[in-house]
Amino acid sequence: MMHTTTIEEQLAKAGIQPTAQRIAICRFLFEGANHPTAEDVKQWMDRNFPKVSLATVYNTLNLLVSHGLLKELRFQHDDRVVFDVNTVPHHHFLDEDTGELIDLDEALVTVDARLAPEYEIHQVHTVLIGRRRG
Amino acid sequence: MMHTTTIEEQLAKAGIQPTAQRIAICRFLFEGANHPTAEDVKQWMDRNFPKVSLATVYNTLNLLVSHGLLKELRFQHDDRVVFDVNTVPHHHFLDEDTGELIDLDEALVTVDARLAPEYEIHQVHTVLIGRRRG
DNA sequence: ATTAGTGCAAAGGATTTGCATAAAG
DNA sequence: CTTTATGCAAATCCTTTGCACTAAT
């Protein structure tokens, strides 16, 4: 029988003290938030865990990033940072109508770059921009 | 014999009045500036065409973008906008040591995305992150 | 007790805006 | 003359920081 890791455990394992504020933020992040901005996190917190300051939101997000639990991303269409719980390398689809960002598993996108041999490639990130019909 | 298009002509053709400030900025941009930020443009102007305000630099850059002579790009490693004279679709290599950005012709990078048919793809942009040896 | 986390308000950097002046058509 | 561009300073947006306060170990 398999044991689901709690947020406290995930934080502890990453070396982050699991305070109430941090757990609340992680609850939002790890339970389905889709590429939220700091402001999105703040707004969710205001509704679900009031009295947390914006500074704590930023501190916590940066802490999670620096401990590898979160990635920060920037896209062309928005000058704000968005956070991605998906820390595994992957790509993104950006719906140009709605602004919605969708993670694309690395296996779904094949990138073949024919560069001169002095270019060592360490990471590849593709953004597909378009529209989802339907 | 082929006639090289002047900056004035390029601006006029795009419907932009070719003022002295705009021409100077375009001279910097179109003659080899590599993915400059607004601040880079301002600094070049301070040296080569003093007394131009930062507001005019931003106004001009935005004007060029809105008329299709320039693209604005944002990358993960820098929260500032960088401008790209290359308005044809292409990809980028980011040297993670130096921060240098290198344009990659679209033909050099093949992207194959296996998405569900409701995803209409209009643009593809790949960033390759790594290091250039040598 | 000592260290670490939080909240608030202020500061910071990048970019935009309002408005008066200057230049262009 | 009338419109458009410029310069300056102030304003705005996002994010970070300093510092006093609180809560953990």
PDB file of C-alpha atoms (C1' of nucleotides) in Angstrom:
ATOM      1  CA  MET A   1       0.000   0.000   0.000  1.00  0.00           C
ATOM      2  CA  MET A   2       1.329   3.313  -1.074  1.00  0.00           C
ATOM      3  CA  HIS A   3       1.634   6.331   1.121  1.00  0.00           C
ATOM      4  CA  THR A   4       0.856   9.751  -0.355  1.00  0.00           C
ATOM      5  CA  THR A   5       3.466  12.304   0.583  1.00  0.00           C
ATOM      6  CA  THR A   6       2.043  15.202   2.536  1.00  0.00           C
ATOM      7  CA  ILE A   7       3.012  18.786   1.867  1.00  0.00           C
ATOM      8  CA  GLU A   8       4.755  18.931   5.229  1.00  0.00           C
ATOM      9  CA  GLU A   9       6.864  15.981   4.234  1.00  0.00           C
ATOM     10  CA  GLN A  10       7.702  17.423   0.844  1.00  0.00           C
ATOM     11  CA  LEU A  11       8.784  20.686   2.419  1.00  0.00           C
ATOM     12  CA  ALA A  12      10.790  18.964   5.141  1.00  0.00           C
ATOM     13  CA  LYS A  13      12.493  16.754   2.592  1.00  0.00           C
ATOM     14  CA  ALA A  14      13.502  19.839   0.633  1.00  0.00           C
ATOM     15  CA  GLY A  15      14.899  21.420   3.784  1.00  0.00           C
ATOM     16  CA  ILE A  16      12.137  23.984   4.161  1.00  0.00           C
ATOM     17  CA  GLN A  17      10.456  24.539   7.495  1.00  0.00           C
ATOM     18  CA  PRO A  18       6.782  23.805   7.000  1.00  0.00           C
ATOM     19  CA  THR A  19       5.106  26.869   8.441  1.00  0.00           C
ATOM     20  CA  ALA A  20       1.364  27.352   8.198  1.00  0.00           C
ATOM     21  CA  GLN A  21       1.692  30.034   5.526  1.00  0.00           C
ATOM     22  CA  ARG A  22       4.025  27.945   3.427  1.00  0.00           C
ATOM     23  CA  ILE A  23       1.802  24.910   3.680  1.00  0.00           C
ATOM     24  CA  ALA A  24      -1.198  26.953   2.586  1.00  0.00           C
ATOM     25  CA  ILE A  25       0.653  28.345  -0.409  1.00  0.00           C
ATOM     26  CA  CYS A  26       1.837  24.873  -1.347  1.00  0.00           C
ATOM     27  CA  ARG A  27      -1.653  23.538  -1.011  1.00  0.00           C
ATOM     28  CA  PHE A  28      -2.757  26.000  -3.658  1.00  0.00           C
ATOM     29  CA  LEU A  29       0.244  25.324  -5.847  1.00  0.00           C
ATOM     30  CA  PHE A  30       0.368  21.574  -5.611  1.00  0.00           C
ATOM     31  CA  GLU A  31      -3.342  21.049  -5.862  1.00  0.00           C
ATOM     32  CA  GLY A  32      -4.003  22.211  -9.339  1.00  0.00           C
ATOM     33  CA  ALA A  33      -3.020  25.852  -9.667  1.00  0.00           C
ATOM     34  CA  ASN A  34      -2.231  26.398 -13.313  1.00  0.00           C
ATOM     35  CA  HIS A  35       0.866  28.508 -13.822  1.00  0.00           C
ATOM     36  CA  PRO A  36      -0.102  31.116 -11.251  1.00  0.00           C
ATOM     37  CA  THR A  37       1.535  34.488 -10.842  1.00  0.00           C
ATOM     38  CA  ALA A  38       2.495  35.790  -7.419  1.00  0.00           C
ATOM     39  CA  GLU A  39      -0.651  37.884  -7.564  1.00  0.00           C
ATOM     40  CA  ASP A  40      -2.764  34.779  -8.221  1.00  0.00           C
ATOM     41  CA  VAL A  41      -1.246  33.156  -5.170  1.00  0.00           C
ATOM     42  CA  LYS A  42      -1.884  36.272  -3.111  1.00  0.00           C
ATOM     43  CA  GLN A  43      -5.507  36.401  -4.180  1.00  0.00           C
ATOM     44  CA  TRP A  44      -6.069  32.759  -3.360  1.00  0.00           C
ATOM     45  CA  MET A  45      -4.448  33.289  -0.005  1.00  0.00           C
ATOM     46  CA  ASP A  46      -6.612  36.320   0.700  1.00  0.00           C
ATOM     47  CA  ARG A  47      -9.652  34.123   0.221  1.00  0.00           C
ATOM     48  CA  ASN A  48      -8.410  30.973   1.908  1.00  0.00           C
ATOM     49  CA  PHE A  49      -5.765  32.004   4.383  1.00  0.00           C
ATOM     50  CA  PRO A  50      -6.137  35.707   5.083  1.00  0.00           C
ATOM     51  CA  LYS A  51      -3.599  38.072   6.607  1.00  0.00           C
ATOM     52  CA  VAL A  52      -0.601  36.718   4.757  1.00  0.00           C
ATOM     53  CA  SER A  53       1.502  39.517   3.377  1.00  0.00           C
ATOM     54  CA  LEU A  54       2.558  39.828  -0.216  1.00  0.00           C
ATOM     55  CA  ALA A  55       6.166  39.755   0.973  1.00  0.00           C
ATOM     56  CA  THR A  56       5.615  36.330   2.483  1.00  0.00           C
ATOM     57  CA  VAL A  57       4.041  35.142  -0.734  1.00  0.00           C
ATOM     58  CA  TYR A  58       7.083  36.268  -2.698  1.00  0.00           C
ATOM     59  CA  ASN A  59       9.476  34.956  -0.077  1.00  0.00           C
ATOM     60  CA  THR A  60       7.803  31.589  -0.107  1.00  0.00           C
ATOM     61  CA  LEU A  61       7.659  31.336  -3.880  1.00  0.00           C
ATOM     62  CA  ASN A  62      11.325  32.228  -4.167  1.00  0.00           C
ATOM     63  CA  LEU A  63      12.174  29.784  -1.428  1.00  0.00           C
ATOM     64  CA  LEU A  64      10.350  27.005  -3.242  1.00  0.00           C
ATOM     65  CA  VAL A  65      12.149  27.902  -6.454  1.00  0.00           C
ATOM     66  CA  SER A  66      15.550  27.914  -4.803  1.00  0.00           C
ATOM     67  CA  HIS A  67      14.848  24.515  -3.299  1.00  0.00           C
ATOM     68  CA  GLY A  68      13.727  23.029  -6.578  1.00  0.00           C
ATOM     69  CA  LEU A  69      10.059  22.576  -5.770  1.00  0.00           C
ATOM     70  CA  LEU A  70       8.952  25.209  -8.232  1.00  0.00           C
ATOM     71  CA  LYS A  71      10.142  26.699 -11.493  1.00  0.00           C
ATOM     72  CA  GLU A  72       9.748  30.285 -12.513  1.00  0.00           C
ATOM     73  CA  LEU A  73       8.894  31.023 -16.102  1.00  0.00           C
ATOM     74  CA  ARG A  74       8.570  34.128 -18.233  1.00  0.00           C
ATOM     75  CA  PHE A  75       6.626  34.257 -21.463  1.00  0.00           C
ATOM     76  CA  GLN A  76       6.433  36.779 -24.261  1.00  0.00           C
ATOM     77  CA  HIS A  77       2.891  37.890 -23.659  1.00  0.00           C
ATOM     78  CA  ASP A  78       3.172  38.774 -19.988  1.00  0.00           C
ATOM     79  CA  ASP A  79       5.917  40.541 -18.136  1.00  0.00           C
ATOM     80  CA  ARG A  80       5.094  38.866 -14.860  1.00  0.00           C
ATOM     81  CA  VAL A  81       6.748  35.713 -13.633  1.00  0.00           C
ATOM     82  CA  VAL A  82       4.579  32.609 -13.631  1.00  0.00           C
ATOM     83  CA  PHE A  83       5.312  29.643 -11.443  1.00  0.00           C
ATOM     84  CA  ASP A  84       5.228  26.048 -12.525  1.00  0.00           C
ATOM     85  CA  VAL A  85       4.906  23.152 -10.141  1.00  0.00           C
ATOM     86  CA  ASN A  86       6.112  20.897 -12.890  1.00  0.00           C
ATOM     87  CA  THR A  87       9.841  20.914 -12.280  1.00  0.00           C
ATOM     88  CA  VAL A  88      10.580  18.211 -14.820  1.00  0.00           C
ATOM     89  CA  PRO A  89      11.772  19.547 -18.203  1.00  0.00           C
ATOM     90  CA  HIS A  90       8.796  20.081 -20.452  1.00  0.00           C
ATOM     91  CA  HIS A  91       7.351  22.393 -23.059  1.00  0.00           C
ATOM     92  CA  HIS A  92       4.379  24.734 -23.185  1.00  0.00           C
ATOM     93  CA  PHE A  93       1.407  25.502 -25.320  1.00  0.00           C
ATOM     94  CA  LEU A  94       0.136  29.046 -25.072  1.00  0.00           C
ATOM     95  CA  ASP A  95      -3.421  29.691 -26.179  1.00  0.00           C
ATOM     96  CA  GLU A  96      -3.185  33.078 -27.822  1.00  0.00           C
ATOM     97  CA  ASP A  97      -6.886  33.780 -27.288  1.00  0.00           C
ATOM     98  CA  THR A  98      -7.208  32.960 -23.621  1.00  0.00           C
ATOM     99  CA  GLY A  99      -3.634  33.307 -22.444  1.00  0.00           C
ATOM    100  CA  GLU A 100      -3.934  29.835 -20.963  1.00  0.00           C
ATOM    101  CA  LEU A 101      -0.702  27.912 -20.572  1.00  0.00           C
ATOM    102  CA  ILE A 102      -0.666  24.165 -20.957  1.00  0.00           C
ATOM    103  CA  ASP A 103       2.220  21.920 -20.033  1.00  0.00           C
ATOM    104  CA  LEU A 104       3.405  19.591 -22.762  1.00  0.00           C
ATOM    105  CA  ASP A 105       5.248  16.507 -21.680  1.00  0.00           C
ATOM    106  CA  GLU A 106       8.770  16.399 -23.022  1.00  0.00           C
ATOM    107  CA  ALA A 107       7.936  13.260 -24.977  1.00  0.00           C
ATOM    108  CA  LEU A 108       5.252  15.055 -26.962  1.00  0.00           C
ATOM    109  CA  VAL A 109       7.653  17.443 -28.590  1.00  0.00           C
ATOM    110  CA  THR A 110      10.748  16.418 -30.460  1.00  0.00           C
ATOM    111  CA  VAL A 111      13.299  19.118 -31.088  1.00  0.00           C
ATOM    112  CA  ASP A 112      16.142  18.445 -33.477  1.00  0.00           C
ATOM    113  CA  ALA A 113      18.739  21.197 -33.611  1.00  0.00           C
ATOM    114  CA  ARG A 114      21.469  21.015 -36.199  1.00  0.00           C
ATOM    115  CA  LEU A 115      24.038  23.283 -34.607  1.00  0.00           C
ATOM    116  CA  ALA A 116      27.773  23.444 -34.994  1.00  0.00           C
ATOM    117  CA  PRO A 117      29.511  21.040 -32.614  1.00  0.00           C
ATOM    118  CA  GLU A 118      30.774  23.774 -30.294  1.00  0.00           C
ATOM    119  CA  TYR A 119      27.239  24.333 -29.101  1.00  0.00           C
ATOM    120  CA  GLU A 120      26.616  22.161 -26.065  1.00  0.00           C
ATOM    121  CA  ILE A 121      22.909  21.991 -25.392  1.00  0.00           C
ATOM    122  CA  HIS A 122      21.856  21.545 -21.783  1.00  0.00           C
ATOM    123  CA  GLN A 123      18.204  22.410 -21.883  1.00  0.00           C
ATOM    124  CA  VAL A 124      15.542  22.793 -24.521  1.00  0.00           C
ATOM    125  CA  HIS A 125      12.334  24.708 -24.059  1.00  0.00           C
ATOM    126  CA  THR A 126       9.768  25.093 -26.788  1.00  0.00           C
ATOM    127  CA  VAL A 127       6.724  27.297 -26.644  1.00  0.00           C
ATOM    128  CA  LEU A 128       3.965  26.483 -29.097  1.00  0.00           C
ATOM    129  CA  ILE A 129       1.617  29.376 -29.624  1.00  0.00           C
ATOM    130  CA  GLY A 130      -1.767  28.867 -31.125  1.00  0.00           C
ATOM    131  CA  ARG A 131      -5.343  28.195 -30.367  1.00  0.00           C
ATOM    132  CA  ARG A 132      -7.240  25.265 -29.011  1.00  0.00           C
ATOM    133  CA  ARG A 133     -10.343  24.663 -31.047  1.00  0.00           C
ATOM    134  CA  GLY A 134     -13.432  23.126 -29.662  1.00  0.00           C
TER     135      GLY A 134
ATOM    136  CA  MET B   1      23.129  47.111 -59.540  1.00  0.00           C
ATOM    137  CA  MET B   2      21.216  46.756 -56.371  1.00  0.00           C
ATOM    138  CA  HIS B   3      20.137  49.635 -54.224  1.00  0.00           C
ATOM    139  CA  THR B   4      20.520  49.299 -50.447  1.00  0.00           C
ATOM    140  CA  THR B   5      17.453  50.500 -48.606  1.00  0.00           C
ATOM    141  CA  THR B   6      18.209  53.379 -46.266  1.00  0.00           C
ATOM    142  CA  ILE B   7      16.838  53.587 -42.778  1.00  0.00           C
ATOM    143  CA  GLU B   8      14.709  56.557 -43.788  1.00  0.00           C
ATOM    144  CA  GLU B   9      13.170  54.493 -46.523  1.00  0.00           C
ATOM    145  CA  GLN B  10      12.537  51.563 -44.241  1.00  0.00           C
ATOM    146  CA  LEU B  11      10.836  53.791 -41.701  1.00  0.00           C
ATOM    147  CA  ALA B  12       8.803  55.601 -44.332  1.00  0.00           C
ATOM    148  CA  LYS B  13       7.707  52.332 -45.856  1.00  0.00           C
ATOM    149  CA  ALA B  14       6.520  51.169 -42.448  1.00  0.00           C
ATOM    150  CA  GLY B  15       4.583  54.387 -42.000  1.00  0.00           C
ATOM    151  CA  ILE B  16       6.881  55.851 -39.387  1.00  0.00           C
ATOM    152  CA  GLN B  17       8.081  59.413 -39.650  1.00  0.00           C
ATOM    153  CA  PRO B  18      11.847  59.288 -39.831  1.00  0.00           C
ATOM    154  CA  THR B  19      12.920  61.743 -37.181  1.00  0.00           C
ATOM    155  CA  ALA B  20      16.569  62.199 -36.298  1.00  0.00           C
ATOM    156  CA  GLN B  21      16.175  60.332 -33.003  1.00  0.00           C
ATOM    157  CA  ARG B  22      14.403  57.429 -34.615  1.00  0.00           C
ATOM    158  CA  ILE B  23      16.983  57.158 -37.346  1.00  0.00           C
ATOM    159  CA  ALA B  24      19.775  57.138 -34.795  1.00  0.00           C
ATOM    160  CA  ILE B  25      18.111  54.395 -32.781  1.00  0.00           C
ATOM    161  CA  CYS B  26      17.523  52.377 -35.928  1.00  0.00           C
ATOM    162  CA  ARG B  27      21.097  52.839 -36.963  1.00  0.00           C
ATOM    163  CA  PHE B  28      22.152  51.162 -33.743  1.00  0.00           C
ATOM    164  CA  LEU B  29      19.547  48.455 -34.049  1.00  0.00           C
ATOM    165  CA  PHE B  30      19.902  47.623 -37.693  1.00  0.00           C
ATOM    166  CA  GLU B  31      23.658  47.780 -37.769  1.00  0.00           C
ATOM    167  CA  GLY B  32      24.542  44.908 -35.577  1.00  0.00           C
ATOM    168  CA  ALA B  33      23.108  45.446 -32.114  1.00  0.00           C
ATOM    169  CA  ASN B  34      22.672  42.013 -30.612  1.00  0.00           C
ATOM    170  CA  HIS B  35      19.389  41.655 -28.740  1.00  0.00           C
ATOM    171  CA  PRO B  36      19.698  44.953 -26.914  1.00  0.00           C
ATOM    172  CA  THR B  37      17.580  46.051 -23.995  1.00  0.00           C
ATOM    173  CA  ALA B  38      16.068  49.514 -23.843  1.00  0.00           C
ATOM    174  CA  GLU B  39      18.901  50.420 -21.499  1.00  0.00           C
ATOM    175  CA  ASP B  40      21.469  49.251 -24.048  1.00  0.00           C
ATOM    176  CA  VAL B  41      19.851  51.478 -26.637  1.00  0.00           C
ATOM    177  CA  LYS B  42      19.824  54.381 -24.211  1.00  0.00           C
ATOM    178  CA  GLN B  43      23.500  53.938 -23.432  1.00  0.00           C
ATOM    179  CA  TRP B  44      24.452  53.793 -27.079  1.00  0.00           C
ATOM    180  CA  MET B  45      22.401  56.899 -27.705  1.00  0.00           C
ATOM    181  CA  ASP B  46      24.048  58.708 -24.809  1.00  0.00           C
ATOM    182  CA  ARG B  47      27.394  58.092 -26.477  1.00  0.00           C
ATOM    183  CA  ASN B  48      26.409  58.651 -30.081  1.00  0.00           C
ATOM    184  CA  PHE B  49      23.396  60.917 -30.074  1.00  0.00           C
ATOM    185  CA  PRO B  50      23.177  62.625 -26.703  1.00  0.00           C
ATOM    186  CA  LYS B  51      20.196  64.353 -25.133  1.00  0.00           C
ATOM    187  CA  VAL B  52      17.623  61.805 -26.189  1.00  0.00           C
ATOM    188  CA  SER B  53      15.312  60.956 -23.333  1.00  0.00           C
ATOM    189  CA  LEU B  54      14.634  57.469 -22.099  1.00  0.00           C
ATOM    190  CA  ALA B  55      10.968  58.041 -22.874  1.00  0.00           C
ATOM    191  CA  THR B  56      11.807  58.629 -26.512  1.00  0.00           C
ATOM    192  CA  VAL B  57      13.882  55.473 -26.555  1.00  0.00           C
ATOM    193  CA  TYR B  58      10.945  53.466 -25.224  1.00  0.00           C
ATOM    194  CA  ASN B  59       8.472  55.253 -27.468  1.00  0.00           C
ATOM    195  CA  THR B  60      10.586  54.529 -30.502  1.00  0.00           C
ATOM    196  CA  LEU B  61      11.192  50.904 -29.625  1.00  0.00           C
ATOM    197  CA  ASN B  62       7.493  50.345 -29.062  1.00  0.00           C
ATOM    198  CA  LEU B  63       6.681  52.138 -32.264  1.00  0.00           C
ATOM    199  CA  LEU B  64       9.066  49.921 -34.204  1.00  0.00           C
ATOM    200  CA  VAL B  65       7.535  46.858 -32.578  1.00  0.00           C
ATOM    201  CA  SER B  66       3.995  47.920 -33.397  1.00  0.00           C
ATOM    202  CA  HIS B  67       4.979  48.526 -37.000  1.00  0.00           C
ATOM    203  CA  GLY B  68       6.652  45.173 -37.340  1.00  0.00           C
ATOM    204  CA  LEU B  69      10.245  46.340 -37.655  1.00  0.00           C
ATOM    205  CA  LEU B  70      11.247  44.893 -34.321  1.00  0.00           C
ATOM    206  CA  LYS B  71      10.255  42.026 -32.076  1.00  0.00           C
ATOM    207  CA  GLU B  72      10.265  42.107 -28.323  1.00  0.00           C
ATOM    208  CA  LEU B  73      11.396  39.020 -26.486  1.00  0.00           C
ATOM    209  CA  ARG B  74      11.534  37.906 -22.896  1.00  0.00           C
ATOM    210  CA  PHE B  75      13.763  35.141 -21.615  1.00  0.00           C
ATOM    211  CA  GLN B  76      13.922  33.208 -18.388  1.00  0.00           C
ATOM    212  CA  HIS B  77      17.200  34.579 -17.156  1.00  0.00           C
ATOM    213  CA  ASP B  78      16.401  38.277 -17.414  1.00  0.00           C
ATOM    214  CA  ASP B  79      13.265  40.138 -16.536  1.00  0.00           C
ATOM    215  CA  ARG B  80      13.965  42.907 -19.014  1.00  0.00           C
ATOM    216  CA  VAL B  81      12.623  42.962 -22.529  1.00  0.00           C
ATOM    217  CA  VAL B  82      15.165  42.435 -25.273  1.00  0.00           C
ATOM    218  CA  PHE B  83      14.604  43.579 -28.806  1.00  0.00           C
ATOM    219  CA  ASP B  84      15.279  41.581 -31.898  1.00  0.00           C
ATOM    220  CA  VAL B  85      15.743  43.098 -35.322  1.00  0.00           C
ATOM    221  CA  ASN B  86      15.167  39.693 -36.805  1.00  0.00           C
ATOM    222  CA  THR B  87      11.425  39.719 -37.330  1.00  0.00           C
ATOM    223  CA  VAL B  88      11.339  36.474 -39.251  1.00  0.00           C
ATOM    224  CA  PRO B  89      10.355  33.451 -37.121  1.00  0.00           C
ATOM    225  CA  HIS B  90      13.456  31.890 -35.647  1.00  0.00           C
ATOM    226  CA  HIS B  91      14.821  30.249 -32.539  1.00  0.00           C
ATOM    227  CA  HIS B  92      17.433  31.197 -29.971  1.00  0.00           C
ATOM    228  CA  PHE B  93      20.482  29.775 -28.333  1.00  0.00           C
ATOM    229  CA  LEU B  94      21.229  31.186 -24.899  1.00  0.00           C
ATOM    230  CA  ASP B  95      24.753  30.802 -23.608  1.00  0.00           C
ATOM    231  CA  GLU B  96      24.258  30.143 -19.948  1.00  0.00           C
ATOM    232  CA  ASP B  97      27.737  31.363 -19.057  1.00  0.00           C
ATOM    233  CA  THR B  98      27.802  34.663 -20.871  1.00  0.00           C
ATOM    234  CA  GLY B  99      24.108  35.393 -21.245  1.00  0.00           C
ATOM    235  CA  GLU B 100      24.711  35.871 -24.947  1.00  0.00           C
ATOM    236  CA  LEU B 101      21.751  35.260 -27.214  1.00  0.00           C
ATOM    237  CA  ILE B 102      22.264  33.850 -30.670  1.00  0.00           C
ATOM    238  CA  ASP B 103      19.624  33.712 -33.363  1.00  0.00           C
ATOM    239  CA  LEU B 104      19.052  30.304 -34.899  1.00  0.00           C
ATOM    240  CA  ASP B 105      17.556  30.207 -38.327  1.00  0.00           C
ATOM    241  CA  GLU B 106      14.245  28.435 -38.383  1.00  0.00           C
ATOM    242  CA  ALA B 107      15.679  25.791 -40.704  1.00  0.00           C
ATOM    243  CA  LEU B 108      18.285  24.777 -38.133  1.00  0.00           C
ATOM    244  CA  VAL B 109      15.741  23.557 -35.632  1.00  0.00           C
ATOM    245  CA  THR B 110      13.026  21.071 -36.380  1.00  0.00           C
ATOM    246  CA  VAL B 111      10.201  20.856 -33.905  1.00  0.00           C
ATOM    247  CA  ASP B 112       7.752  18.007 -34.117  1.00  0.00           C
ATOM    248  CA  ALA B 113       4.822  18.307 -31.744  1.00  0.00           C
ATOM    249  CA  ARG B 114       2.428  15.413 -31.423  1.00  0.00           C
ATOM    250  CA  LEU B 115      -0.584  17.213 -30.009  1.00  0.00           C
ATOM    251  CA  ALA B 116      -4.249  16.393 -30.124  1.00  0.00           C
ATOM    252  CA  PRO B 117      -5.874  17.752 -33.281  1.00  0.00           C
ATOM    253  CA  GLU B 118      -7.726  20.542 -31.499  1.00  0.00           C
ATOM    254  CA  TYR B 119      -4.426  22.323 -30.958  1.00  0.00           C
ATOM    255  CA  GLU B 120      -3.819  24.672 -33.855  1.00  0.00           C
ATOM    256  CA  ILE B 121      -0.222  25.777 -33.830  1.00  0.00           C
ATOM    257  CA  HIS B 122       0.525  29.216 -35.219  1.00  0.00           C
ATOM    258  CA  GLN B 123       4.026  29.870 -33.980  1.00  0.00           C
ATOM    259  CA  VAL B 124       6.858  27.823 -32.558  1.00  0.00           C
ATOM    260  CA  HIS B 125       9.700  29.244 -30.551  1.00  0.00           C
ATOM    261  CA  THR B 126      12.472  27.117 -29.132  1.00  0.00           C
ATOM    262  CA  VAL B 127      15.139  28.289 -26.759  1.00  0.00           C
ATOM    263  CA  LEU B 128      18.206  26.112 -26.526  1.00  0.00           C
ATOM    264  CA  ILE B 129      20.190  26.745 -23.394  1.00  0.00           C
ATOM    265  CA  GLY B 130      23.761  25.631 -23.097  1.00  0.00           C
ATOM    266  CA  ARG B 131      27.292  26.655 -23.608  1.00  0.00           C
ATOM    267  CA  ARG B 132      29.425  27.395 -26.585  1.00  0.00           C
ATOM    268  CA  ARG B 133      32.770  25.679 -26.247  1.00  0.00           C
ATOM    269  CA  GLY B 134      35.927  27.038 -27.722  1.00  0.00           C
TER     270      GLY B 134
ATOM    271  C1'  DA C   1      17.268  32.382  24.593  1.00  0.00           C
ATOM    272  C1'  DT C   2      18.227  32.108  20.008  1.00  0.00           C
ATOM    273  C1'  DT C   3      17.086  31.491  15.476  1.00  0.00           C
ATOM    274  C1'  DA C   4      13.931  31.730  11.764  1.00  0.00           C
ATOM    275  C1'  DG C   5       9.569  33.557   9.691  1.00  0.00           C
ATOM    276  C1'  DT C   6       6.239  37.227   9.060  1.00  0.00           C
ATOM    277  C1'  DG C   7       4.051  41.768   8.092  1.00  0.00           C
ATOM    278  C1'  DC C   8       4.301  46.257   6.918  1.00  0.00           C
ATOM    279  C1'  DA C   9       5.894  49.931   4.524  1.00  0.00           C
ATOM    280  C1'  DA C  10       9.418  51.709   1.942  1.00  0.00           C
ATOM    281  C1'  DA C  11      12.630  51.102  -1.802  1.00  0.00           C
ATOM    282  C1'  DG C  12      13.956  49.388  -6.313  1.00  0.00           C
ATOM    283  C1'  DG C  13      14.087  48.579 -11.302  1.00  0.00           C
ATOM    284  C1'  DA C  14      11.700  48.574 -15.694  1.00  0.00           C
ATOM    285  C1'  DT C  15       8.385  50.711 -18.292  1.00  0.00           C
ATOM    286  C1'  DT C  16       4.571  53.994 -19.191  1.00  0.00           C
ATOM    287  C1'  DT C  17       2.166  58.316 -19.013  1.00  0.00           C
ATOM    288  C1'  DG C  18       0.829  63.380 -18.682  1.00  0.00           C
ATOM    289  C1'  DC C  19       1.857  67.494 -19.984  1.00  0.00           C
ATOM    290  C1'  DA C  20       4.375  71.474 -21.645  1.00  0.00           C
ATOM    291  C1'  DT C  21       7.744  72.577 -25.252  1.00  0.00           C
ATOM    292  C1'  DA C  22       9.780  72.029 -29.724  1.00  0.00           C
ATOM    293  C1'  DA C  23       9.867  70.550 -34.261  1.00  0.00           C
ATOM    294  C1'  DA C  24       7.741  69.148 -38.520  1.00  0.00           C
ATOM    295  C1'  DG C  25       4.419  69.305 -42.229  1.00  0.00           C
TER     296       DG C  25
ATOM    297  C1'  DC D   1      -1.156  77.050 -38.099  1.00  0.00           C
ATOM    298  C1'  DT D   2      -1.952  72.368 -36.761  1.00  0.00           C
ATOM    299  C1'  DT D   3      -0.275  68.112 -35.917  1.00  0.00           C
ATOM    300  C1'  DT D   4       3.259  65.110 -34.227  1.00  0.00           C
ATOM    301  C1'  DA D   5       7.475  64.108 -31.587  1.00  0.00           C
ATOM    302  C1'  DT D   6      10.295  65.009 -27.661  1.00  0.00           C
ATOM    303  C1'  DG D   7      11.848  65.684 -22.839  1.00  0.00           C
ATOM    304  C1'  DC D   8      11.116  65.705 -18.232  1.00  0.00           C
ATOM    305  C1'  DA D   9       9.212  64.185 -14.178  1.00  0.00           C
ATOM    306  C1'  DA D  10       5.823  61.735 -12.027  1.00  0.00           C
ATOM    307  C1'  DA D  11       3.307  57.593 -11.888  1.00  0.00           C
ATOM    308  C1'  DT D  12       2.676  52.604 -12.293  1.00  0.00           C
ATOM    309  C1'  DC D  13       3.536  47.788 -11.991  1.00  0.00           C
ATOM    310  C1'  DC D  14       6.075  43.969 -10.248  1.00  0.00           C
ATOM    311  C1'  DT D  15       9.306  42.518  -7.030  1.00  0.00           C
ATOM    312  C1'  DT D  16      12.664  42.989  -3.271  1.00  0.00           C
ATOM    313  C1'  DT D  17      14.352  44.757   1.118  1.00  0.00           C
ATOM    314  C1'  DG D  18      14.844  46.608   5.981  1.00  0.00           C
ATOM    315  C1'  DC D  19      13.297  46.297  10.174  1.00  0.00           C
ATOM    316  C1'  DA D  20      10.499  45.523  14.137  1.00  0.00           C
ATOM    317  C1'  DC D  21       7.565  41.766  15.835  1.00  0.00           C
ATOM    318  C1'  DT D  22       6.132  37.066  16.468  1.00  0.00           C
ATOM    319  C1'  DA D  23       6.588  32.336  16.576  1.00  0.00           C
ATOM    320  C1'  DA D  24       9.066  28.563  16.452  1.00  0.00           C
ATOM    321  C1'  DT D  25      13.012  25.422  18.284  1.00  0.00           C
TER     322       DT D  25
END
